[in-house]
Amino acid sequence: MRWSSPWLVLFALSAAKSGVEEQPSPDKLEETMRVLSGEVPLEGQPLRSRNIHHPDHPRARAWLRSRLEGIEGLVVWEEPFEAEGRAGLGNLIAELPGAQPDRPMILVGAHLDSTASRTDGWDPTVDEAPGADDDASGVAAVLEIARLLAPETLASTVRFVLFDAEEEGLIGSEIHAAAYDAGEIALMLSLDPIGHNPGGAGYLWISFDPRWPSAAEAVVSSGERLQTPLVMQPVDGSLLGANSQRSDHAPFWSAGHPALHLASFPQPPDYHQVTDTLDVVDVAFTASVAALVRAHVRDLAEPMPDVAPRASTPERGGCGG
Ligand SMILES: [Zn+2]
């Protein structure tokens, strides 16, 4: 399932069509997902869970921060908070400063925490929650998109955000969304999860708020230009009831910011189970979603000619600038 070969061929063809440009690497995505889901050790010890109540959560967060800091050109900081009696939580933010800082920003996000709350008798403080699909797939894609975009000079600022405590009720994204003023965000994209591809069908759900219907259509247009193998399905979030609120885009909608929820479809049976391990993830599918999001962010952020200067270090006082 992980390496459905027809899908890999489609992905390779799609990458080749877009010229010599480097595409998201399935190997790099898989390496990240292996560490996050505990399949390989991190400094000698596997990450058994990224749940906020588990002792491995701080190690996961620290590693992700170091991954973001390892990408040249990004300015990285944390947005710390406490929740459910736990200190030491917080969103991780990495900014690629735009050459025209007055333009509205683009946010690409996924959540760094995990859960296995649908597993009988699961104890978040001791039991595992590999969360390979949900949402290590999204986190791996955010890191890979950041790596590929960082060498470019874009007109708009792009922020890569790894939200904490999503599984506890969108706590990190509530805090982050509240930091922006009206008009400050051109688009926020939540990638959550983007690893499940049953039968190689390639369905990608793009849930939009009808206040900004063209946001989803614009992603489809980017995908068509890219000749993506994905089957992109815009879905009107206002018709989904509570299901429309199940990821980090929701607080942005509530705060009046354009946002989209990108997710693989249908939801896997391993959702929020200890069985959400790497063998339920189709890494080539995740790579295709990363390629689509990278292309769309570029379409929105507008690459500048090579001679354009990059803006200096952004203000760090608050997320909203
Ligand atoms: Zn999730």
JSON list of C-alpha atoms in Angstrom, two decimals, residues 35-36 42 45-65 78-84 86-92 110-115 122 124-129 139 162-168 171-172:
[
{"chain": "A", "resi": 35, "resn": "VAL", "atom": "CA", "xyz": [10.88, 9.34, 12.88]},
{"chain": "A", "resi": 36, "resn": "LEU", "atom": "CA", "xyz": [7.59, 10.97, 13.87]},
{"chain": "A", "resi": 42, "resn": "LEU", "atom": "CA", "xyz": [15.38, 9.49, 17.38]},
{"chain": "A", "resi": 45, "resn": "GLN", "atom": "CA", "xyz": [14.86, 6.13, 21.40]},
{"chain": "A", "resi": 46, "resn": "PRO", "atom": "CA", "xyz": [11.73, 5.95, 19.24]},
{"chain": "A", "resi": 47, "resn": "LEU", "atom": "CA", "xyz": [9.06, 8.63, 19.60]},
{"chain": "A", "resi": 48, "resn": "ARG", "atom": "CA", "xyz": [6.18, 6.54, 20.90]},
{"chain": "A", "resi": 49, "resn": "SER", "atom": "CA", "xyz": [3.66, 9.34, 20.86]},
{"chain": "A", "resi": 50, "resn": "ARG", "atom": "CA", "xyz": [3.32, 13.05, 20.11]},
{"chain": "A", "resi": 51, "resn": "ASN", "atom": "CA", "xyz": [0.29, 13.41, 22.34]},
{"chain": "A", "resi": 52, "resn": "ILE", "atom": "CA", "xyz": [0.57, 16.45, 24.63]},
{"chain": "A", "resi": 53, "resn": "HIS", "atom": "CA", "xyz": [0.22, 14.18, 27.71]},
{"chain": "A", "resi": 54, "resn": "HIS", "atom": "CA", "xyz": [3.02, 11.81, 26.66]},
{"chain": "A", "resi": 55, "resn": "PRO", "atom": "CA", "xyz": [6.66, 12.26, 27.80]},
{"chain": "A", "resi": 56, "resn": "ASP", "atom": "CA", "xyz": [7.86, 12.00, 24.18]},
{"chain": "A", "resi": 57, "resn": "HIS", "atom": "CA", "xyz": [5.92, 15.10, 23.06]},
{"chain": "A", "resi": 58, "resn": "PRO", "atom": "CA", "xyz": [8.71, 17.59, 23.96]},
{"chain": "A", "resi": 59, "resn": "ARG", "atom": "CA", "xyz": [11.28, 15.51, 22.06]},
{"chain": "A", "resi": 60, "resn": "ALA", "atom": "CA", "xyz": [9.08, 15.51, 18.96]},
{"chain": "A", "resi": 61, "resn": "ARG", "atom": "CA", "xyz": [8.59, 19.26, 19.16]},
{"chain": "A", "resi": 62, "resn": "ALA", "atom": "CA", "xyz": [12.30, 19.93, 19.71]},
{"chain": "A", "resi": 63, "resn": "TRP", "atom": "CA", "xyz": [13.21, 17.76, 16.73]},
{"chain": "A", "resi": 64, "resn": "LEU", "atom": "CA", "xyz": [10.72, 19.51, 14.48]},
{"chain": "A", "resi": 65, "resn": "ARG", "atom": "CA", "xyz": [12.03, 22.89, 15.55]},
{"chain": "A", "resi": 78, "resn": "GLU", "atom": "CA", "xyz": [7.70, 29.34, 18.87]},
{"chain": "A", "resi": 79, "resn": "GLU", "atom": "CA", "xyz": [4.32, 30.41, 20.14]},
{"chain": "A", "resi": 80, "resn": "PRO", "atom": "CA", "xyz": [4.26, 28.82, 23.61]},
{"chain": "A", "resi": 81, "resn": "PHE", "atom": "CA", "xyz": [1.11, 28.06, 25.56]},
{"chain": "A", "resi": 82, "resn": "GLU", "atom": "CA", "xyz": [-0.25, 25.87, 28.34]},
{"chain": "A", "resi": 83, "resn": "ALA", "atom": "CA", "xyz": [-3.29, 23.65, 27.99]},
{"chain": "A", "resi": 84, "resn": "GLU", "atom": "CA", "xyz": [-4.96, 20.94, 30.05]},
{"chain": "A", "resi": 86, "resn": "ARG", "atom": "CA", "xyz": [0.49, 20.91, 30.52]},
{"chain": "A", "resi": 87, "resn": "ALA", "atom": "CA", "xyz": [3.28, 23.45, 30.17]},
{"chain": "A", "resi": 88, "resn": "GLY", "atom": "CA", "xyz": [5.84, 23.36, 27.41]},
{"chain": "A", "resi": 89, "resn": "LEU", "atom": "CA", "xyz": [3.35, 23.25, 24.54]},
{"chain": "A", "resi": 90, "resn": "GLY", "atom": "CA", "xyz": [3.43, 25.55, 21.57]},
{"chain": "A", "resi": 91, "resn": "ASN", "atom": "CA", "xyz": [3.14, 26.10, 17.86]},
{"chain": "A", "resi": 92, "resn": "LEU", "atom": "CA", "xyz": [6.28, 26.17, 15.73]},
{"chain": "A", "resi": 110, "resn": "ALA", "atom": "CA", "xyz": [-0.21, 20.77, 9.81]},
{"chain": "A", "resi": 111, "resn": "HIS", "atom": "CA", "xyz": [-0.45, 19.56, 13.41]},
{"chain": "A", "resi": 112, "resn": "LEU", "atom": "CA", "xyz": [2.50, 18.09, 15.24]},
{"chain": "A", "resi": 113, "resn": "ASP", "atom": "CA", "xyz": [0.59, 16.28, 18.01]},
{"chain": "A", "resi": 114, "resn": "SER", "atom": "CA", "xyz": [-1.10, 12.89, 17.74]},
{"chain": "A", "resi": 115, "resn": "THR", "atom": "CA", "xyz": [-3.71, 10.73, 19.44]},
{"chain": "A", "resi": 122, "resn": "TRP", "atom": "CA", "xyz": [-5.74, 3.89, 25.47]},
{"chain": "A", "resi": 124, "resn": "PRO", "atom": "CA", "xyz": [-2.41, 9.17, 26.52]},
{"chain": "A", "resi": 125, "resn": "THR", "atom": "CA", "xyz": [0.27, 9.43, 29.23]},
{"chain": "A", "resi": 126, "resn": "VAL", "atom": "CA", "xyz": [1.89, 6.07, 28.51]},
{"chain": "A", "resi": 127, "resn": "ASP", "atom": "CA", "xyz": [0.44, 4.42, 25.39]},
{"chain": "A", "resi": 128, "resn": "GLU", "atom": "CA", "xyz": [1.62, 4.91, 21.85]},
{"chain": "A", "resi": 129, "resn": "ALA", "atom": "CA", "xyz": [0.07, 7.21, 19.26]},
{"chain": "A", "resi": 139, "resn": "VAL", "atom": "CA", "xyz": [3.98, 17.71, 8.93]},
{"chain": "A", "resi": 162, "resn": "LEU", "atom": "CA", "xyz": [3.24, 23.27, 12.94]},
{"chain": "A", "resi": 163, "resn": "PHE", "atom": "CA", "xyz": [0.29, 23.50, 15.29]},
{"chain": "A", "resi": 164, "resn": "ASP", "atom": "CA", "xyz": [0.32, 21.91, 18.73]},
{"chain": "A", "resi": 165, "resn": "ALA", "atom": "CA", "xyz": [-2.64, 20.45, 20.65]},
{"chain": "A", "resi": 166, "resn": "GLU", "atom": "CA", "xyz": [-4.89, 20.10, 17.60]},
{"chain": "A", "resi": 167, "resn": "GLU", "atom": "CA", "xyz": [-6.17, 16.80, 18.93]},
{"chain": "A", "resi": 168, "resn": "GLU", "atom": "CA", "xyz": [-7.20, 18.47, 22.21]},
{"chain": "A", "resi": 171, "resn": "ILE", "atom": "CA", "xyz": [-5.98, 24.74, 20.78]},
{"chain": "A", "resi": 172, "resn": "GLY", "atom": "CA", "xyz": [-2.81, 25.81, 18.97]}
]
